[in-house]
């Protein structure tokens, strides 16, 4: 995999060249301050022309004979030049990656981050462990044939939990399919997760969706949809609705690196920029789109640079550093709401597990690579070291937590497996106020087929 540079000081959102810089002074010192002070925003006109940064200076160079000539084109004045110059490819120096904790869970010197209290830190770690345990048990349950499908979050627990912790309950979340930790943080119970995976009568989706396609109106969490990236333009629409209603909230949507290769990603970015929608795009760049590595997906410097073309601010963050993710998302949310503009976050992480239970990732990537990320760059272990150093966590706490979660999950599975399946009629309801004739005909034919071939129909589904 490619090597990445790590930024060790300020939270800095890269801005498109046509926008004057917003300066974020250090708003927290990791050793001296005990409270969070919001970053100050020194705002200038967002559409005022400026000279480009050094690496892109060719775009705005004007020769002497055209120094005072420009065309007043829609969107702003454009200067002329007599030199034929093409904009070059991406800069040779890669965008640095913001982090707060090193791989040993120690604070990086001079790091600036949003303060996390003991209560918040312990809750974040507990939820990361819960997600990790849930993945381990559900994966085995699927292998036993008790559920049909599962997707783990192994290696990406920090992106899940830390981003959720940085949001407010009123923020609308449109997930991809690897963000159940966000829903867990918002109060979705372990029992509800199990009900959905088993598709019983207590499943909020009434058994109509595949396992892991969670959703909850109560928790402002849109139901997972399998098609890649369709949630992105929908999130922009939701954000624009919040803006029209003058709500102090934003929409947050997730995707993987593979999702950025879809047209919906680019449509969403352009839509968000043009409409000044308060939406935060969080891309989990985990290196692999199923079996396709990032170097076979795009030639650009990852995902964060894609925001420049759409006049969208962006930041690259260490996705295995819970404090860095929390700080970046917390600040991005403030920008989205206060400045009424979209923000793009690229979280560099790694999918330790297989893409899904239908995949064997050892067929296309080295086992040594997987083990390195599983052991040396484990986000749960890294954050654990930090909470332990703060005196907030002990070995006793660890044993009690893991034992308790396992017992809760095993009990939840037993309860869910005994629950009845949704009735046959639920296949056709909840879409139309009055069932149309074509669906009535489909239901009639289905019931006739079951009556003719009863042994081919599951006996545990009520007719």
GROMACS .gro file of C-alpha atoms in nm:
model
  463
    1UNK     CA    1   0.000   0.000   0.000
    2UNK     CA    2   0.106   0.360  -0.052
    3UNK     CA    3   0.280   0.548   0.225
    4UNK     CA    4   0.110   0.848   0.382
    5UNK     CA    5   0.240   1.163   0.546
    6UNK     CA    6   0.102   1.249   0.888
    7UNK     CA    7   0.024   1.605   0.994
    8UNK     CA    8   0.112   1.665   1.357
    9UNK     CA    9  -0.032   2.000   1.450
   10UNK     CA   10  -0.344   2.187   1.342
   11UNK     CA   11  -0.669   2.064   1.202
   12UNK     CA   12  -0.647   2.209   0.854
   13UNK     CA   13  -0.913   2.169   0.589
   14UNK     CA   14  -0.769   2.207   0.241
   15UNK     CA   15  -0.957   2.469   0.043
   16UNK     CA   16  -1.007   2.507  -0.333
   17UNK     CA   17  -0.774   2.759  -0.496
   18UNK     CA   18  -1.051   3.012  -0.569
   19UNK     CA   19  -1.136   3.044  -0.201
   20UNK     CA   20  -0.931   3.250   0.040
   21UNK     CA   21  -0.794   3.051   0.328
   22UNK     CA   22  -0.987   3.009   0.652
   23UNK     CA   23  -0.745   3.005   0.943
   24UNK     CA   24  -0.807   2.762   1.226
   25UNK     CA   25  -0.593   2.867   1.523
   26UNK     CA   26  -0.506   2.594   1.774
   27UNK     CA   27  -0.819   2.560   1.983
   28UNK     CA   28  -0.688   2.307   2.230
   29UNK     CA   29  -0.348   2.218   2.366
   30UNK     CA   30  -0.325   1.855   2.460
   31UNK     CA   31  -0.154   1.923   2.789
   32UNK     CA   32  -0.273   2.256   2.923
   33UNK     CA   33  -0.639   2.312   2.841
   34UNK     CA   34  -0.928   2.132   3.003
   35UNK     CA   35  -1.212   2.264   2.793
   36UNK     CA   36  -1.296   2.290   2.427
   37UNK     CA   37  -1.279   2.628   2.261
   38UNK     CA   38  -1.439   2.646   1.919
   39UNK     CA   39  -1.206   2.735   1.635
   40UNK     CA   40  -1.229   3.093   1.513
   41UNK     CA   41  -1.330   3.137   1.151
   42UNK     CA   42  -1.179   3.432   0.967
   43UNK     CA   43  -1.408   3.439   0.667
   44UNK     CA   44  -1.351   3.607   0.335
   45UNK     CA   45  -1.559   3.607   0.020
   46UNK     CA   46  -1.593   3.248  -0.094
   47UNK     CA   47  -1.595   3.335  -0.463
   48UNK     CA   48  -1.334   3.614  -0.471
   49UNK     CA   49  -1.052   3.540  -0.715
   50UNK     CA   50  -0.704   3.499  -0.568
   51UNK     CA   51  -0.367   3.382  -0.692
   52UNK     CA   52  -0.339   3.008  -0.689
   53UNK     CA   53  -0.103   2.825  -0.457
   54UNK     CA   54   0.247   2.770  -0.590
   55UNK     CA   55   0.179   2.422  -0.724
   56UNK     CA   56  -0.115   2.547  -0.933
   57UNK     CA   57   0.018   2.892  -1.024
   58UNK     CA   58   0.002   2.815  -1.396
   59UNK     CA   59  -0.373   2.840  -1.389
   60UNK     CA   60  -0.369   3.209  -1.312
   61UNK     CA   61  -0.048   3.332  -1.474
   62UNK     CA   62  -0.115   3.627  -1.700
   63UNK     CA   63   0.148   3.759  -1.940
   64UNK     CA   64   0.226   4.130  -1.951
   65UNK     CA   65   0.042   4.202  -2.274
   66UNK     CA   66  -0.279   4.070  -2.118
   67UNK     CA   67  -0.223   4.199  -1.766
   68UNK     CA   68  -0.535   4.415  -1.760
   69UNK     CA   69  -0.755   4.206  -1.985
   70UNK     CA   70  -1.020   3.966  -1.865
   71UNK     CA   71  -1.355   3.830  -1.963
   72UNK     CA   72  -1.643   3.882  -1.725
   73UNK     CA   73  -1.767   3.526  -1.754
   74UNK     CA   74  -2.055   3.379  -1.550
   75UNK     CA   75  -1.905   3.274  -1.218
   76UNK     CA   76  -1.636   3.544  -1.211
   77UNK     CA   77  -1.375   3.724  -1.419
   78UNK     CA   78  -1.118   3.513  -1.604
   79UNK     CA   79  -0.784   3.662  -1.702
   80UNK     CA   80  -0.619   3.606  -2.040
   81UNK     CA   81  -0.274   3.472  -2.123
   82UNK     CA   82  -0.093   3.430  -2.454
   83UNK     CA   83   0.091   3.122  -2.333
   84UNK     CA   84  -0.063   2.783  -2.403
   85UNK     CA   85  -0.029   2.597  -2.075
   86UNK     CA   86  -0.208   2.288  -1.958
   87UNK     CA   87  -0.299   2.228  -1.597
   88UNK     CA   88  -0.072   1.950  -1.479
   89UNK     CA   89  -0.162   1.636  -1.293
   90UNK     CA   90  -0.182   1.614  -0.915
   91UNK     CA   91   0.100   1.762  -0.711
   92UNK     CA   92   0.391   1.530  -0.639
   93UNK     CA   93   0.363   1.593  -0.267
   94UNK     CA   94   0.068   1.405  -0.121
   95UNK     CA   95  -0.190   1.564   0.108
   96UNK     CA   96  -0.082   1.493   0.468
   97UNK     CA   97  -0.295   1.286   0.703
   98UNK     CA   98  -0.416   1.448   1.026
   99UNK     CA   99  -0.372   1.241   1.340
  100UNK     CA  100  -0.361   1.289   1.716
  101UNK     CA  101  -0.252   0.950   1.852
  102UNK     CA  102   0.046   0.759   1.723
  103UNK     CA  103   0.034   0.382   1.670
  104UNK     CA  104   0.111   0.325   2.039
  105UNK     CA  105  -0.180   0.537   2.153
  106UNK     CA  106   0.034   0.828   2.268
  107UNK     CA  107  -0.051   1.188   2.190
  108UNK     CA  108   0.152   1.332   1.906
  109UNK     CA  109   0.353   1.633   2.025
  110UNK     CA  110   0.181   1.967   1.966
  111UNK     CA  111  -0.132   1.792   1.843
  112UNK     CA  112  -0.448   1.996   1.845
  113UNK     CA  113  -0.779   1.819   1.890
  114UNK     CA  114  -1.125   1.848   2.039
  115UNK     CA  115  -1.119   1.767   2.411
  116UNK     CA  116  -1.275   1.434   2.512
  117UNK     CA  117  -1.400   1.391   2.867
  118UNK     CA  118  -1.358   1.073   3.071
  119UNK     CA  119  -1.725   0.988   3.022
  120UNK     CA  120  -1.701   1.038   2.646
  121UNK     CA  121  -1.371   0.851   2.616
  122UNK     CA  122  -1.494   0.548   2.808
  123UNK     CA  123  -1.819   0.544   2.615
  124UNK     CA  124  -1.635   0.559   2.283
  125UNK     CA  125  -1.405   0.274   2.379
  126UNK     CA  126  -1.692   0.063   2.518
  127UNK     CA  127  -1.884   0.102   2.193
  128UNK     CA  128  -1.579   0.012   1.988
  129UNK     CA  129  -1.544  -0.309   2.189
  130UNK     CA  130  -1.917  -0.377   2.153
  131UNK     CA  131  -1.896  -0.339   1.775
  132UNK     CA  132  -1.588  -0.561   1.764
  133UNK     CA  133  -1.762  -0.832   1.971
  134UNK     CA  134  -2.081  -0.808   1.770
  135UNK     CA  135  -1.885  -0.863   1.450
  136UNK     CA  136  -1.704  -1.165   1.589
  137UNK     CA  137  -2.023  -1.337   1.708
  138UNK     CA  138  -2.241  -1.250   1.408
  139UNK     CA  139  -1.970  -1.372   1.171
  140UNK     CA  140  -1.967  -1.711   1.346
  141UNK     CA  141  -2.348  -1.722   1.353
  142UNK     CA  142  -2.350  -1.673   0.976
  143UNK     CA  143  -2.092  -1.946   0.930
  144UNK     CA  144  -2.321  -2.177   1.129
  145UNK     CA  145  -2.600  -2.107   0.880
  146UNK     CA  146  -2.823  -1.926   1.130
  147UNK     CA  147  -2.823  -1.601   0.930
  148UNK     CA  148  -2.773  -1.572   0.555
  149UNK     CA  149  -2.522  -1.286   0.526
  150UNK     CA  150  -2.305  -1.050   0.727
  151UNK     CA  151  -2.056  -0.765   0.683
  152UNK     CA  152  -1.798  -0.689   0.950
  153UNK     CA  153  -1.643  -0.358   1.050
  154UNK     CA  154  -1.314  -0.510   1.168
  155UNK     CA  155  -1.040  -0.250   1.144
  156UNK     CA  156  -1.285   0.037   1.093
  157UNK     CA  157  -1.428   0.066   1.443
  158UNK     CA  158  -1.280   0.412   1.499
  159UNK     CA  159  -1.446   0.560   1.189
  160UNK     CA  160  -1.780   0.417   1.302
  161UNK     CA  161  -1.782   0.518   1.667
  162UNK     CA  162  -1.575   0.837   1.668
  163UNK     CA  163  -1.774   0.993   1.383
  164UNK     CA  164  -2.101   0.904   1.556
  165UNK     CA  165  -1.980   1.056   1.883
  166UNK     CA  166  -1.903   1.386   1.708
  167UNK     CA  167  -2.256   1.426   1.571
  168UNK     CA  168  -2.579   1.547   1.728
  169UNK     CA  169  -2.899   1.338   1.745
  170UNK     CA  170  -3.075   1.573   1.501
  171UNK     CA  171  -2.811   1.519   1.233
  172UNK     CA  172  -2.939   1.292   0.958
  173UNK     CA  173  -2.723   0.992   0.871
  174UNK     CA  174  -2.729   0.819   0.533
  175UNK     CA  175  -2.496   0.519   0.564
  176UNK     CA  176  -2.340   0.288   0.313
  177UNK     CA  177  -2.345  -0.055   0.483
  178UNK     CA  178  -2.036  -0.062   0.702
  179UNK     CA  179  -2.150   0.193   0.963
  180UNK     CA  180  -2.368   0.007   1.217
  181UNK     CA  181  -2.153   0.161   1.489
  182UNK     CA  182  -2.320   0.494   1.418
  183UNK     CA  183  -2.659   0.337   1.483
  184UNK     CA  184  -2.526   0.156   1.791
  185UNK     CA  185  -2.405   0.488   1.932
  186UNK     CA  186  -2.746   0.643   1.873
  187UNK     CA  187  -2.922   0.384   2.086
  188UNK     CA  188  -3.016   0.096   1.854
  189UNK     CA  189  -3.006  -0.205   2.086
  190UNK     CA  190  -2.820  -0.531   2.041
  191UNK     CA  191  -3.156  -0.703   2.036
  192UNK     CA  192  -3.271  -0.483   1.748
  193UNK     CA  193  -2.956  -0.564   1.552
  194UNK     CA  194  -3.020  -0.936   1.597
  195UNK     CA  195  -3.390  -0.905   1.504
  196UNK     CA  196  -3.290  -0.738   1.178
  197UNK     CA  197  -3.026  -0.996   1.088
  198UNK     CA  198  -3.276  -1.277   1.149
  199UNK     CA  199  -3.562  -1.095   0.976
  200UNK     CA  200  -3.827  -1.183   1.231
  201UNK     CA  201  -4.153  -1.011   1.319
  202UNK     CA  202  -3.972  -0.763   1.546
  203UNK     CA  203  -3.746  -0.644   1.264
  204UNK     CA  204  -3.834  -0.283   1.183
  205UNK     CA  205  -3.804  -0.370   0.815
  206UNK     CA  206  -4.039  -0.668   0.857
  207UNK     CA  207  -3.787  -0.910   0.711
  208UNK     CA  208  -3.787  -0.748   0.367
  209UNK     CA  209  -3.418  -0.659   0.366
  210UNK     CA  210  -3.097  -0.862   0.370
  211UNK     CA  211  -2.915  -0.886   0.704
  212UNK     CA  212  -2.713  -0.573   0.805
  213UNK     CA  213  -2.949  -0.344   0.610
  214UNK     CA  214  -3.043  -0.155   0.924
  215UNK     CA  215  -3.255   0.157   0.946
  216UNK     CA  216  -3.435   0.357   1.214
  217UNK     CA  217  -3.654   0.666   1.184
  218UNK     CA  218  -3.624   0.717   1.559
  219UNK     CA  219  -3.247   0.751   1.531
  220UNK     CA  220  -3.239   0.960   1.209
  221UNK     CA  221  -3.059   0.675   1.035
  222UNK     CA  222  -3.174   0.603   0.680
  223UNK     CA  223  -3.211   0.237   0.589
  224UNK     CA  224  -2.906   0.084   0.423
  225UNK     CA  225  -2.940   0.039   0.048
  226UNK     CA  226  -2.721  -0.212  -0.137
  227UNK     CA  227  -2.657  -0.015  -0.461
  228UNK     CA  228  -2.328   0.167  -0.421
  229UNK     CA  229  -2.328   0.547  -0.370
  230UNK     CA  230  -2.702   0.606  -0.423
  231UNK     CA  231  -2.719   0.753  -0.071
  232UNK     CA  232  -2.481   1.038  -0.157
  233UNK     CA  233  -2.707   1.262  -0.370
  234UNK     CA  234  -2.995   1.173  -0.140
  235UNK     CA  235  -2.793   1.308   0.152
  236UNK     CA  236  -2.746   1.638  -0.028
  237UNK     CA  237  -3.122   1.663  -0.073
  238UNK     CA  238  -3.174   1.592   0.296
  239UNK     CA  239  -2.915   1.856   0.385
  240UNK     CA  240  -3.080   2.113   0.162
  241UNK     CA  241  -3.412   2.038   0.334
  242UNK     CA  242  -3.249   2.109   0.671
  243UNK     CA  243  -3.117   2.434   0.529
  244UNK     CA  244  -3.460   2.540   0.399
  245UNK     CA  245  -3.611   2.467   0.740
  246UNK     CA  246  -3.332   2.667   0.908
  247UNK     CA  247  -3.237   2.371   1.126
  248UNK     CA  248  -2.914   2.370   1.326
  249UNK     CA  249  -2.824   2.029   1.193
  250UNK     CA  250  -2.651   1.869   0.897
  251UNK     CA  251  -2.669   1.554   0.691
  252UNK     CA  252  -2.382   1.308   0.712
  253UNK     CA  253  -2.325   1.037   0.457
  254UNK     CA  254  -2.069   0.760   0.427
  255UNK     CA  255  -1.913   0.574   0.138
  256UNK     CA  256  -1.610   0.361   0.066
  257UNK     CA  257  -1.327   0.440  -0.172
  258UNK     CA  258  -1.504   0.229  -0.435
  259UNK     CA  259  -1.810   0.448  -0.405
  260UNK     CA  260  -1.614   0.749  -0.528
  261UNK     CA  261  -1.577   0.574  -0.865
  262UNK     CA  262  -1.953   0.595  -0.911
  263UNK     CA  263  -2.119   0.881  -1.096
  264UNK     CA  264  -2.346   0.942  -0.796
  265UNK     CA  265  -2.043   1.055  -0.594
  266UNK     CA  266  -1.959   1.330  -0.841
  267UNK     CA  267  -2.321   1.430  -0.889
  268UNK     CA  268  -2.359   1.460  -0.512
  269UNK     CA  269  -2.044   1.669  -0.472
  270UNK     CA  270  -2.147   1.911  -0.745
  271UNK     CA  271  -2.505   1.926  -0.617
  272UNK     CA  272  -2.384   1.999  -0.263
  273UNK     CA  273  -2.141   2.270  -0.372
  274UNK     CA  274  -2.386   2.451  -0.598
  275UNK     CA  275  -2.666   2.442  -0.338
  276UNK     CA  276  -2.435   2.523  -0.043
  277UNK     CA  277  -2.581   2.223   0.136
  278UNK     CA  278  -2.477   2.153   0.498
  279UNK     CA  279  -2.359   1.798   0.435
  280UNK     CA  280  -2.050   1.611   0.552
  281UNK     CA  281  -1.921   1.339   0.318
  282UNK     CA  282  -1.715   1.077   0.503
  283UNK     CA  283  -1.524   0.842   0.279
  284UNK     CA  284  -1.376   0.533   0.441
  285UNK     CA  285  -1.074   0.476   0.221
  286UNK     CA  286  -0.990   0.124   0.336
  287UNK     CA  287  -0.770   0.042   0.040
  288UNK     CA  288  -0.996  -0.208  -0.129
  289UNK     CA  289  -1.327  -0.194  -0.317
  290UNK     CA  290  -1.397  -0.564  -0.263
  291UNK     CA  291  -1.101  -0.703  -0.462
  292UNK     CA  292  -1.006  -0.384  -0.648
  293UNK     CA  293  -0.714  -0.193  -0.488
  294UNK     CA  294  -0.722   0.187  -0.487
  295UNK     CA  295  -0.438   0.214  -0.737
  296UNK     CA  296  -0.661   0.045  -0.995
  297UNK     CA  297  -0.952   0.281  -0.922
  298UNK     CA  298  -0.803   0.628  -0.963
  299UNK     CA  299  -0.480   0.811  -1.038
  300UNK     CA  300  -0.552   1.103  -0.806
  301UNK     CA  301  -0.405   1.144  -0.459
  302UNK     CA  302  -0.682   0.950  -0.292
  303UNK     CA  303  -1.025   1.103  -0.238
  304UNK     CA  304  -0.967   1.429  -0.049
  305UNK     CA  305  -0.832   1.610  -0.356
  306UNK     CA  306  -1.154   1.544  -0.548
  307UNK     CA  307  -1.326   1.813  -0.343
  308UNK     CA  308  -1.116   2.088  -0.503
  309UNK     CA  309  -1.286   2.046  -0.840
  310UNK     CA  310  -1.621   2.115  -0.677
  311UNK     CA  311  -1.510   2.400  -0.446
  312UNK     CA  312  -1.552   2.176  -0.141
  313UNK     CA  313  -1.329   2.183   0.165
  314UNK     CA  314  -1.161   1.858   0.258
  315UNK     CA  315  -0.936   1.691   0.512
  316UNK     CA  316  -0.749   1.362   0.519
  317UNK     CA  317  -0.756   1.195   0.860
  318UNK     CA  318  -0.608   0.881   1.012
  319UNK     CA  319  -0.920   0.663   1.025
  320UNK     CA  320  -0.761   0.433   1.285
  321UNK     CA  321  -0.716   0.722   1.529
  322UNK     CA  322  -1.041   0.773   1.717
  323UNK     CA  323  -0.938   1.113   1.854
  324UNK     CA  324  -0.844   1.243   1.511
  325UNK     CA  325  -1.169   1.119   1.355
  326UNK     CA  326  -1.373   1.269   1.638
  327UNK     CA  327  -1.197   1.606   1.608
  328UNK     CA  328  -1.224   1.620   1.229
  329UNK     CA  329  -1.591   1.526   1.217
  330UNK     CA  330  -1.677   1.757   1.508
  331UNK     CA  331  -1.512   2.050   1.329
  332UNK     CA  332  -1.653   1.955   0.988
  333UNK     CA  333  -2.002   1.953   1.138
  334UNK     CA  334  -1.950   2.307   1.271
  335UNK     CA  335  -1.831   2.425   0.931
  336UNK     CA  336  -2.125   2.262   0.752
  337UNK     CA  337  -2.382   2.421   0.982
  338UNK     CA  338  -2.227   2.762   1.055
  339UNK     CA  339  -2.091   2.825   0.707
  340UNK     CA  340  -2.371   2.638   0.525
  341UNK     CA  341  -2.134   2.448   0.300
  342UNK     CA  342  -2.034   2.087   0.230
  343UNK     CA  343  -1.720   1.923   0.368
  344UNK     CA  344  -1.536   1.611   0.249
  345UNK     CA  345  -1.347   1.387   0.493
  346UNK     CA  346  -1.122   1.107   0.372
  347UNK     CA  347  -1.052   0.860   0.652
  348UNK     CA  348  -0.753   0.636   0.581
  349UNK     CA  349  -0.827   0.299   0.737
  350UNK     CA  350  -0.814  -0.069   0.644
  351UNK     CA  351  -1.074  -0.342   0.602
  352UNK     CA  352  -0.923  -0.620   0.813
  353UNK     CA  353  -1.215  -0.856   0.756
  354UNK     CA  354  -1.336  -0.997   0.428
  355UNK     CA  355  -1.562  -0.772   0.222
  356UNK     CA  356  -1.855  -0.984   0.339
  357UNK     CA  357  -1.926  -1.344   0.433
  358UNK     CA  358  -1.948  -1.411   0.058
  359UNK     CA  359  -1.584  -1.309   0.010
  360UNK     CA  360  -1.240  -1.459   0.074
  361UNK     CA  361  -0.999  -1.166   0.070
  362UNK     CA  362  -0.690  -1.390   0.097
  363UNK     CA  363  -0.741  -1.464  -0.272
  364UNK     CA  364  -0.645  -1.111  -0.371
  365UNK     CA  365  -0.433  -0.964  -0.089
  366UNK     CA  366  -0.142  -1.089   0.120
  367UNK     CA  367  -0.209  -1.239   0.462
  368UNK     CA  368   0.092  -1.048   0.598
  369UNK     CA  369  -0.072  -0.721   0.493
  370UNK     CA  370  -0.393  -0.813   0.673
  371UNK     CA  371  -0.206  -0.918   0.989
  372UNK     CA  372  -0.004  -0.596   0.994
  373UNK     CA  373  -0.316  -0.381   0.998
  374UNK     CA  374  -0.492  -0.614   1.240
  375UNK     CA  375  -0.212  -0.605   1.497
  376UNK     CA  376   0.014  -0.303   1.447
  377UNK     CA  377  -0.254  -0.050   1.348
  378UNK     CA  378  -0.558  -0.181   1.533
  379UNK     CA  379  -0.782   0.120   1.614
  380UNK     CA  380  -0.942  -0.043   1.918
  381UNK     CA  381  -0.607  -0.131   2.077
  382UNK     CA  382  -0.469   0.215   2.004
  383UNK     CA  383  -0.758   0.394   2.170
  384UNK     CA  384  -0.751   0.149   2.462
  385UNK     CA  385  -0.391   0.245   2.538
  386UNK     CA  386  -0.491   0.611   2.548
  387UNK     CA  387  -0.783   0.563   2.790
  388UNK     CA  388  -0.563   0.339   3.007
  389UNK     CA  389  -0.290   0.604   3.024
  390UNK     CA  390  -0.552   0.852   3.141
  391UNK     CA  391  -0.641   0.616   3.427
  392UNK     CA  392  -0.992   0.569   3.291
  393UNK     CA  393  -0.973   0.195   3.219
  394UNK     CA  394  -0.840  -0.121   3.381
  395UNK     CA  395  -0.799  -0.491   3.305
  396UNK     CA  396  -1.095  -0.559   3.531
  397UNK     CA  397  -1.311  -0.318   3.333
  398UNK     CA  398  -1.202  -0.491   3.013
  399UNK     CA  399  -1.295  -0.841   3.130
  400UNK     CA  400  -1.630  -0.728   3.268
  401UNK     CA  401  -1.723  -0.538   2.952
  402UNK     CA  402  -1.636  -0.813   2.706
  403UNK     CA  403  -1.808  -1.078   2.918
  404UNK     CA  404  -2.121  -0.867   2.954
  405UNK     CA  405  -2.148  -0.787   2.583
  406UNK     CA  406  -2.102  -1.150   2.486
  407UNK     CA  407  -2.374  -1.262   2.727
  408UNK     CA  408  -2.612  -0.993   2.601
  409UNK     CA  409  -2.555  -1.093   2.240
  410UNK     CA  410  -2.598  -1.464   2.301
  411UNK     CA  411  -2.922  -1.399   2.487
  412UNK     CA  412  -3.043  -1.164   2.212
  413UNK     CA  413  -2.979  -1.432   1.950
  414UNK     CA  414  -3.175  -1.690   2.147
  415UNK     CA  415  -3.469  -1.451   2.181
  416UNK     CA  416  -3.464  -1.355   1.814
  417UNK     CA  417  -3.445  -1.713   1.692
  418UNK     CA  418  -3.760  -1.800   1.887
  419UNK     CA  419  -3.955  -1.505   1.745
  420UNK     CA  420  -4.206  -1.563   1.468
  421UNK     CA  421  -4.134  -1.466   1.108
  422UNK     CA  422  -4.335  -1.181   0.951
  423UNK     CA  423  -4.658  -1.296   0.781
  424UNK     CA  424  -4.672  -1.345   0.406
  425UNK     CA  425  -4.898  -1.044   0.359
  426UNK     CA  426  -4.622  -0.807   0.477
  427UNK     CA  427  -4.450  -0.859   0.143
  428UNK     CA  428  -4.708  -0.637  -0.023
  429UNK     CA  429  -4.794  -0.370   0.234
  430UNK     CA  430  -4.649  -0.033   0.342
  431UNK     CA  431  -4.582   0.101  -0.008
  432UNK     CA  432  -4.927   0.206  -0.127
  433UNK     CA  433  -5.217   0.340   0.077
  434UNK     CA  434  -5.444   0.105  -0.115
  435UNK     CA  435  -5.300  -0.209  -0.269
  436UNK     CA  436  -5.304  -0.177  -0.651
  437UNK     CA  437  -5.451  -0.451  -0.865
  438UNK     CA  438  -5.116  -0.580  -0.991
  439UNK     CA  439  -4.992  -0.646  -0.637
  440UNK     CA  440  -5.322  -0.807  -0.544
  441UNK     CA  441  -5.277  -1.038  -0.842
  442UNK     CA  442  -4.919  -1.120  -0.738
  443UNK     CA  443  -5.030  -1.208  -0.386
  444UNK     CA  444  -5.310  -1.427  -0.520
  445UNK     CA  445  -5.071  -1.616  -0.748
  446UNK     CA  446  -4.818  -1.660  -0.467
  447UNK     CA  447  -5.076  -1.807  -0.232
  448UNK     CA  448  -5.198  -2.037  -0.507
  449UNK     CA  449  -4.843  -2.158  -0.568
  450UNK     CA  450  -4.790  -2.224  -0.197
  451UNK     CA  451  -5.115  -2.418  -0.181
  452UNK     CA  452  -5.001  -2.630  -0.475
  453UNK     CA  453  -4.642  -2.681  -0.350
  454UNK     CA  454  -4.654  -2.652   0.032
  455UNK     CA  455  -4.325  -2.836   0.088
  456UNK     CA  456  -4.135  -2.571  -0.109
  457UNK     CA  457  -4.248  -2.294   0.124
  458UNK     CA  458  -4.088  -2.223   0.467
  459UNK     CA  459  -4.309  -2.373   0.735
  460UNK     CA  460  -4.220  -2.103   0.990
  461UNK     CA  461  -4.368  -1.815   0.785
  462UNK     CA  462  -4.733  -1.748   0.872
  463UNK     CA  463  -4.969  -1.739   0.575
   0.00000   0.00000   0.00000
